[in-house]
């Protein structure tokens, strides 16, 4: 009997699990490098969602330093969005700690400070912020209190912006615990052993700068022009890309683009086929409709393309056109709560996942902390929520009011600390997942993964009061 195409099965993350398989490697050997778009490689397959409580330059810098890519939101004038992008591009490609000692500082205080920082050397700067050299902890042990550290200064290498790699190398080889970096001769910060040894895996462009993406509407040619060649990727940011007007606008827009162009959001095989066949340039697909944590589209409009389903649809379309998953990478967008969901999305054919939810509670997310009683939160809102819509139309004359209904909520998420913690835990979870699935890399996962449908969520959460997030 022919299948009734009026009713198809659309699975979402909780409907399936991955089945374990014989593994050739240990989790720590798993390679999770991937692509965010055709020409942009990432060391961690993570993009931040272009949302105004999440993705501005601070988050994009933190994420790129850890190997992912931030997508700067577009709920601001285009000149401002470009400044965010440029700020990421001109940022040092290593995390800098703001630790140095003024040359007039008294040596016993410096000794105590170094003891608590756990560093064997610190740079010494003068009042003009020039680096004079380094003070060694061993030289302070016997110093008589009151002596200025200037008396104990020793020469050492100082690294100008652009030489971050050399500075990290120096620290990694144990030559210095805190290597001074300067900008045009003025102290900028130090590459400390704590940062350099823990993680140093930034996502860099061909010129050695941090990777960054920017959100654009296909209707907003001026925005795209302003950001083209400045951001590595222009990410289409409309709820329904599979719309004739959107496709026509995108067709005009992509013709002259230098940056990679990611089309989206899309939810179906037909949507991908139409997009790839009509547009001269598609360098990635942003898949998933109404699956996000703050989305109300399915309630308001009865429409959804759950992210896992949407990724599978993209994979079918690409296979049909004979295009490799590596050529037009698929980004799974919406509803990713942690690495478990991400492993499922990757197994289905995604090259990377996009999340707002996982980043919204971090220090670097673009919203202020909120305190309720003795708990900390951060605001997180959908870009089609009332608050975001009101701001958008005031700030951006290029945006179009196509719909007069809210499709997102405004809420709070628990505070999570630094992005770094979230990304490192995420990466470990991914490696564990790939390890169980018997894959040593994401392309191997695409080939080997086997899903099983489940009838209810597994894992015992009911009745357990969570005391950690
Ligand atoms: P998460 O699950 O990370 O999802 O919160 C982020 C994605 O949700 C989409 N998005 C929206 N979808 N109404 C929607 O239906 C909205 O107001 C809205 N705002 C964001 C978007 O794809 C984002 O990347």
XYZ file of C-alpha atoms and ligand atoms in Angstrom:
493
model
C 0.000 0.000 0.000
C 1.351 3.448 -0.906
C 2.369 5.600 2.046
C 0.069 8.516 2.789
C 2.359 11.515 2.284
C -0.143 13.711 4.118
C 1.123 12.174 7.326
C 4.839 11.657 7.882
C 6.761 10.817 11.001
C 8.803 13.673 12.443
C 11.079 12.493 15.216
C 12.583 14.702 17.832
C 15.535 14.233 20.189
C 13.573 12.463 22.940
C 12.013 9.972 20.538
C 15.288 8.212 19.766
C 18.545 7.017 21.254
C 21.752 5.979 19.583
C 22.664 2.336 19.869
C 26.144 1.564 21.213
C 28.572 -0.044 18.812
C 32.077 -1.559 18.767
C 34.442 1.343 19.265
C 37.877 1.613 17.632
C 38.979 4.359 20.033
C 38.798 5.719 23.554
C 36.669 8.851 24.064
C 39.726 11.068 24.559
C 40.969 10.076 21.098
C 37.743 11.110 19.379
C 38.105 13.930 16.859
C 35.230 16.408 17.112
C 36.538 18.925 14.577
C 33.993 19.751 11.925
C 32.636 22.494 9.678
C 30.275 25.346 10.463
C 29.950 26.075 6.733
C 31.635 25.056 3.489
C 34.852 27.013 4.138
C 34.831 27.402 7.899
C 36.358 24.676 10.005
C 35.644 24.474 13.729
C 37.357 22.573 16.498
C 34.135 22.177 18.461
C 30.923 21.820 16.397
C 29.053 24.599 18.154
C 27.493 27.852 16.968
C 25.709 30.359 19.154
C 22.215 31.349 18.074
C 21.875 34.925 16.820
C 19.672 36.127 19.668
C 19.874 39.446 21.443
C 20.164 37.994 24.952
C 22.993 35.719 23.797
C 25.299 36.497 20.889
C 27.321 39.692 20.894
C 31.098 40.108 20.643
C 31.883 38.842 24.154
C 30.227 35.490 23.631
C 31.568 35.218 20.082
C 35.129 35.816 21.332
C 34.796 33.288 24.164
C 33.305 30.673 21.851
C 35.840 31.166 19.046
C 38.689 30.905 21.579
C 37.295 27.484 22.483
C 36.952 26.373 18.864
C 33.341 27.239 17.931
C 31.699 30.172 16.135
C 29.420 32.873 17.494
C 26.722 34.316 15.244
C 26.240 37.999 16.069
C 22.522 38.796 16.221
C 20.957 41.421 13.968
C 18.653 43.158 16.434
C 20.699 46.346 16.180
C 21.702 48.837 13.485
C 24.019 47.324 10.913
C 26.971 49.583 11.794
C 26.774 48.339 15.366
C 26.597 44.707 14.248
C 29.677 45.288 12.104
C 31.526 46.719 15.109
C 30.757 43.542 17.055
C 32.156 41.465 14.202
C 35.269 43.634 13.937
C 35.810 43.441 17.662
C 35.962 39.650 17.431
C 38.272 39.820 14.426
C 40.709 42.142 16.174
C 40.669 40.295 19.487
C 43.784 38.445 20.662
C 43.492 34.778 19.762
C 44.242 33.644 23.257
C 42.528 34.449 26.509
C 44.463 37.178 28.292
C 44.548 37.504 32.065
C 44.805 40.983 33.462
C 47.742 40.260 35.758
C 50.892 42.344 36.014
C 52.782 44.184 38.740
C 53.474 47.902 38.840
C 57.230 48.458 39.215
C 56.786 50.575 42.366
C 54.884 47.800 44.176
C 56.314 46.582 47.470
C 57.841 43.105 47.180
C 56.149 41.289 50.083
C 52.687 42.127 48.767
C 53.695 40.896 45.334
C 55.004 37.679 46.877
C 51.618 37.044 48.521
C 49.753 37.865 45.324
C 51.916 35.438 43.334
C 51.459 32.751 45.939
C 47.677 33.043 45.691
C 47.738 33.176 41.867
C 50.019 30.138 41.761
C 52.380 31.760 39.244
C 56.186 31.679 39.271
C 56.670 34.858 37.232
C 54.710 38.009 36.593
C 55.363 40.868 34.160
C 56.432 44.213 35.606
C 55.020 47.365 34.033
C 55.832 51.050 34.501
C 53.397 53.947 34.774
C 53.279 54.258 30.958
C 52.252 50.547 30.773
C 55.504 49.522 29.125
C 56.673 46.035 30.141
C 60.028 46.297 31.947
C 60.589 42.560 32.406
C 59.510 39.922 34.916
C 59.662 39.304 38.631
C 60.478 35.748 39.762
C 58.809 34.247 42.818
C 62.108 32.705 43.957
C 63.684 36.178 44.073
C 60.880 37.407 46.291
C 61.153 34.689 48.899
C 63.980 36.390 50.722
C 63.167 40.015 49.843
C 62.976 42.543 52.650
C 59.508 44.052 52.829
C 59.331 47.600 51.530
C 61.680 47.016 48.598
C 60.047 47.959 45.276
C 59.914 45.052 42.825
C 61.654 47.271 40.246
C 64.883 46.277 42.020
C 64.279 42.614 41.193
C 63.263 42.907 37.554
C 64.706 40.343 35.154
C 64.546 40.475 31.372
C 62.214 38.164 29.495
C 60.369 37.907 26.180
C 57.416 40.181 25.533
C 54.962 39.349 22.770
C 53.235 41.891 20.555
C 49.634 41.306 19.467
C 49.766 38.831 16.583
C 52.337 36.672 18.356
C 49.812 34.824 20.552
C 50.879 31.447 19.171
C 54.493 32.108 20.156
C 53.441 33.251 23.630
C 51.330 30.131 24.195
C 54.182 27.969 22.995
C 56.533 29.659 25.422
C 54.171 29.065 28.308
C 53.451 25.483 27.277
C 57.166 24.700 27.177
C 57.432 25.900 30.782
C 59.617 28.929 30.088
C 57.190 31.395 31.658
C 54.009 31.075 33.732
C 52.629 34.394 32.539
C 53.876 35.747 29.212
C 53.255 39.464 28.705
C 51.447 40.615 25.576
C 51.517 44.167 24.309
C 49.709 46.279 21.759
C 52.072 48.804 20.179
C 54.362 48.427 23.164
C 51.675 48.883 25.829
C 50.747 46.083 28.212
C 47.626 44.228 27.048
C 47.480 41.194 29.353
C 49.235 37.913 30.014
C 48.949 34.444 28.581
C 48.891 32.491 31.797
C 49.797 28.859 32.258
C 46.310 28.178 33.650
C 44.666 29.209 30.384
C 47.285 27.978 27.934
C 47.535 24.454 29.326
C 43.837 23.939 29.978
C 42.528 24.690 26.475
C 43.992 26.344 23.496
C 42.066 25.404 20.442
C 40.734 28.551 18.795
C 38.768 28.586 15.550
C 40.907 30.766 13.272
C 40.625 32.157 9.752
C 43.399 32.015 7.130
C 44.940 35.149 8.571
C 45.028 33.731 12.086
C 42.099 35.777 13.421
C 39.124 34.442 15.386
C 36.208 33.148 13.359
C 32.878 34.936 13.612
C 29.531 34.845 11.830
C 26.718 37.378 11.540
C 22.976 37.046 11.115
C 21.241 38.720 8.174
C 17.767 38.788 6.731
C 17.729 37.880 3.022
C 15.712 41.080 2.489
C 18.409 43.235 4.031
C 20.934 43.676 1.201
C 22.585 46.658 2.896
C 23.299 44.625 6.029
C 24.720 41.763 3.994
C 26.911 44.144 1.969
C 28.219 45.811 5.120
C 29.139 42.517 6.728
C 30.316 40.655 3.636
C 34.002 39.804 3.756
C 34.161 41.027 7.354
C 32.289 38.136 8.969
C 33.332 34.641 7.891
C 29.751 33.484 7.505
C 26.487 35.292 6.859
C 23.731 33.262 8.463
C 20.231 33.726 7.152
C 17.938 34.501 10.034
C 14.351 34.030 8.980
C 11.815 31.623 10.408
C 10.656 30.287 7.026
C 13.285 30.378 4.282
C 11.160 28.144 2.055
C 9.051 31.083 0.941
C 9.064 32.378 -2.617
C 9.815 35.981 -1.632
C 12.590 34.931 0.715
C 14.121 32.646 -1.908
C 13.969 35.405 -4.538
C 15.567 37.919 -2.170
C 18.248 35.408 -1.173
C 18.929 34.627 -4.819
C 19.754 38.294 -5.457
C 21.681 38.604 -2.206
C 24.083 35.670 -2.580
C 25.255 36.536 -6.104
C 28.049 38.813 -5.062
C 28.855 37.435 -1.595
C 32.402 36.703 -0.580
C 31.598 35.307 2.876
C 30.005 31.877 3.220
C 26.214 31.958 3.155
C 24.137 29.677 5.376
C 20.500 29.396 4.315
C 17.726 28.930 6.846
C 15.713 28.188 8.668
C 14.513 25.215 6.724
C 12.647 22.143 7.856
C 12.006 19.866 4.925
C 13.633 17.969 2.093
C 11.666 20.027 -0.447
C 12.855 23.213 1.209
C 16.469 22.139 0.857
C 16.004 20.982 -2.748
C 14.417 24.309 -3.731
C 17.049 26.320 -1.875
C 20.072 24.526 -3.263
C 18.723 24.381 -6.801
C 17.640 28.046 -6.938
C 20.519 29.783 -5.219
C 23.920 30.144 -6.864
C 25.612 29.912 -3.518
C 24.655 27.871 -0.461
C 27.465 27.091 1.966
C 25.426 25.647 4.784
C 21.888 24.791 5.861
C 20.349 25.942 9.133
C 17.792 23.257 9.898
C 14.939 23.187 12.399
C 11.709 25.109 12.813
C 9.925 25.684 16.106
C 12.096 23.287 18.081
C 13.794 25.966 20.190
C 13.410 26.239 23.953
C 11.715 29.642 23.675
C 9.643 28.910 20.541
C 5.881 29.044 20.537
C 5.438 28.648 16.779
C 3.903 25.184 17.040
C 1.395 26.462 19.590
C 0.607 29.656 17.724
C 0.691 28.314 14.179
C 0.523 24.526 14.501
C 3.753 24.281 12.521
C 7.052 22.610 13.351
C 9.934 20.762 11.780
C 11.628 19.231 14.832
C 15.369 19.670 14.613
C 16.272 15.979 14.354
C 13.664 15.466 11.634
C 14.828 18.595 9.801
C 18.442 17.395 9.805
C 17.350 14.024 8.410
C 15.357 15.829 5.733
C 18.410 17.869 4.750
C 20.505 14.736 4.549
C 17.961 13.050 2.260
C 17.871 16.103 -0.011
C 21.658 16.369 -0.209
C 21.966 12.647 -0.941
C 19.355 13.009 -3.673
C 21.410 15.804 -5.261
C 24.681 13.893 -4.840
C 26.109 16.554 -2.517
C 28.255 15.453 0.408
C 27.429 16.409 4.000
C 30.930 17.826 4.111
C 30.311 20.112 1.117
C 27.149 21.809 2.353
C 27.298 21.358 6.131
C 24.026 21.022 8.008
C 23.551 22.979 11.218
C 21.012 21.580 13.688
C 19.223 24.532 15.241
C 16.834 24.521 18.171
C 16.091 22.339 21.162
C 19.645 21.225 21.892
C 19.759 20.982 25.687
C 23.186 19.430 26.000
C 25.722 17.123 24.344
C 23.315 14.152 24.254
C 20.962 15.960 21.886
C 23.942 17.201 19.887
C 25.313 13.672 19.390
C 21.915 12.637 18.015
C 21.838 15.658 15.676
C 25.346 14.913 14.412
C 24.522 11.236 13.968
C 21.530 12.229 11.850
C 23.813 14.167 9.493
C 24.547 17.524 11.080
C 28.057 18.977 11.051
C 27.411 21.330 13.955
C 24.694 22.417 16.324
C 23.413 25.892 17.056
C 22.189 26.752 20.520
C 20.923 29.768 22.369
C 19.665 27.910 25.413
C 23.015 26.401 26.427
C 24.768 29.772 26.275
C 22.026 32.037 27.621
C 22.968 31.510 31.270
C 26.674 32.207 30.849
C 28.681 35.239 31.918
C 29.439 36.094 28.298
C 25.811 36.042 27.106
C 24.531 39.502 26.200
C 22.075 39.969 29.068
C 22.541 41.187 32.631
C 22.400 38.915 35.660
C 19.118 38.792 37.555
C 18.945 37.842 41.200
C 15.831 36.292 42.682
C 16.244 35.439 46.343
C 19.639 33.806 46.525
C 19.594 32.357 43.022
C 21.084 33.919 39.902
C 19.491 33.906 36.473
C 19.910 35.509 33.071
C 17.108 36.678 30.794
C 16.596 34.663 27.626
C 14.022 35.532 24.993
C 12.890 34.370 21.578
C 13.610 36.740 18.722
C 9.912 36.681 17.868
C 8.901 37.420 21.465
C 7.238 40.721 22.224
C 10.306 42.353 23.795
C 12.633 41.420 20.942
C 10.139 42.462 18.269
C 9.542 45.845 19.872
C 13.256 46.542 19.960
C 13.868 45.273 16.443
C 11.472 47.543 14.676
C 12.725 50.551 16.537
C 16.371 49.828 15.812
C 16.385 48.361 12.363
C 14.598 50.021 9.516
C 15.494 47.175 7.205
C 13.558 44.608 9.132
C 10.122 43.845 7.826
C 7.095 43.243 9.913
C 5.744 40.242 8.050
C 3.654 38.823 10.853
C 1.700 40.416 13.649
C 1.895 37.624 16.113
C 4.450 36.704 18.754
C 6.105 33.329 18.288
C 8.454 33.250 21.223
C 8.583 33.763 24.941
C 10.703 35.845 27.282
C 12.049 34.065 30.308
C 14.970 33.397 32.603
C 17.541 30.631 32.616
C 19.746 29.597 35.490
C 23.127 31.250 35.678
C 25.858 28.873 34.460
C 29.157 30.683 34.937
C 31.645 30.992 32.122
C 31.087 29.794 28.567
C 34.281 27.870 28.913
C 32.778 25.475 31.421
C 29.745 24.864 29.209
C 31.850 24.246 26.087
C 34.372 21.978 27.777
C 31.641 19.847 29.318
C 29.875 19.797 25.972
C 33.017 18.630 24.171
C 33.580 15.856 26.709
C 29.954 14.726 26.332
C 30.311 14.642 22.551
C 33.468 12.577 22.726
C 31.786 10.124 25.083
C 28.790 9.895 22.745
C 30.899 9.263 19.655
C 32.904 6.718 21.618
C 29.763 4.740 22.543
C 28.514 4.943 18.969
C 31.803 3.459 17.743
C 32.944 6.539 15.823
C 36.306 8.248 16.000
C 35.114 11.320 14.073
C 31.918 13.043 12.989
C 32.059 11.714 9.382
C 32.475 8.214 10.810
C 29.442 8.823 13.024
C 27.401 9.766 9.924
C 28.275 6.388 8.410
C 27.976 4.180 11.474
C 25.243 5.593 13.704
C 22.169 3.503 14.320
C 19.123 4.977 16.015
C 16.526 3.155 18.058
C 13.060 4.517 18.728
C 12.068 4.566 22.343
C 8.631 4.642 23.839
C 9.450 6.916 26.767
C 12.387 8.914 28.024
C 14.999 6.698 29.633
C 17.309 7.505 32.524
C 15.946 8.018 36.006
C 15.177 11.641 36.585
C 11.745 11.404 38.148
C 11.842 12.059 41.843
C 15.517 12.989 41.900
C 15.931 16.543 43.039
C 18.747 17.993 40.987
C 21.249 19.884 43.065
C 23.579 20.752 40.184
C 22.586 22.126 36.821
P 17.275 27.011 21.689
O 16.598 25.682 21.907
O 18.741 26.936 21.727
O 16.854 27.446 20.201
O 16.715 28.026 22.629
C 17.394 28.561 19.578
C 16.763 28.749 18.218
O 15.372 29.057 18.329
C 14.957 29.811 17.197
N 14.268 31.004 17.690
C 12.927 31.132 17.711
N 11.971 30.304 17.264
N 10.350 31.861 18.036
C 10.660 30.693 17.418
O 9.736 29.959 17.020
C 11.280 32.741 18.496
O 10.967 33.780 19.072
C 12.649 32.353 18.310
N 13.814 32.964 18.628
C 14.801 32.103 18.239
C 16.209 30.151 16.406
O 16.278 29.268 15.312
C 17.309 29.908 17.424
O 18.551 29.637 16.816
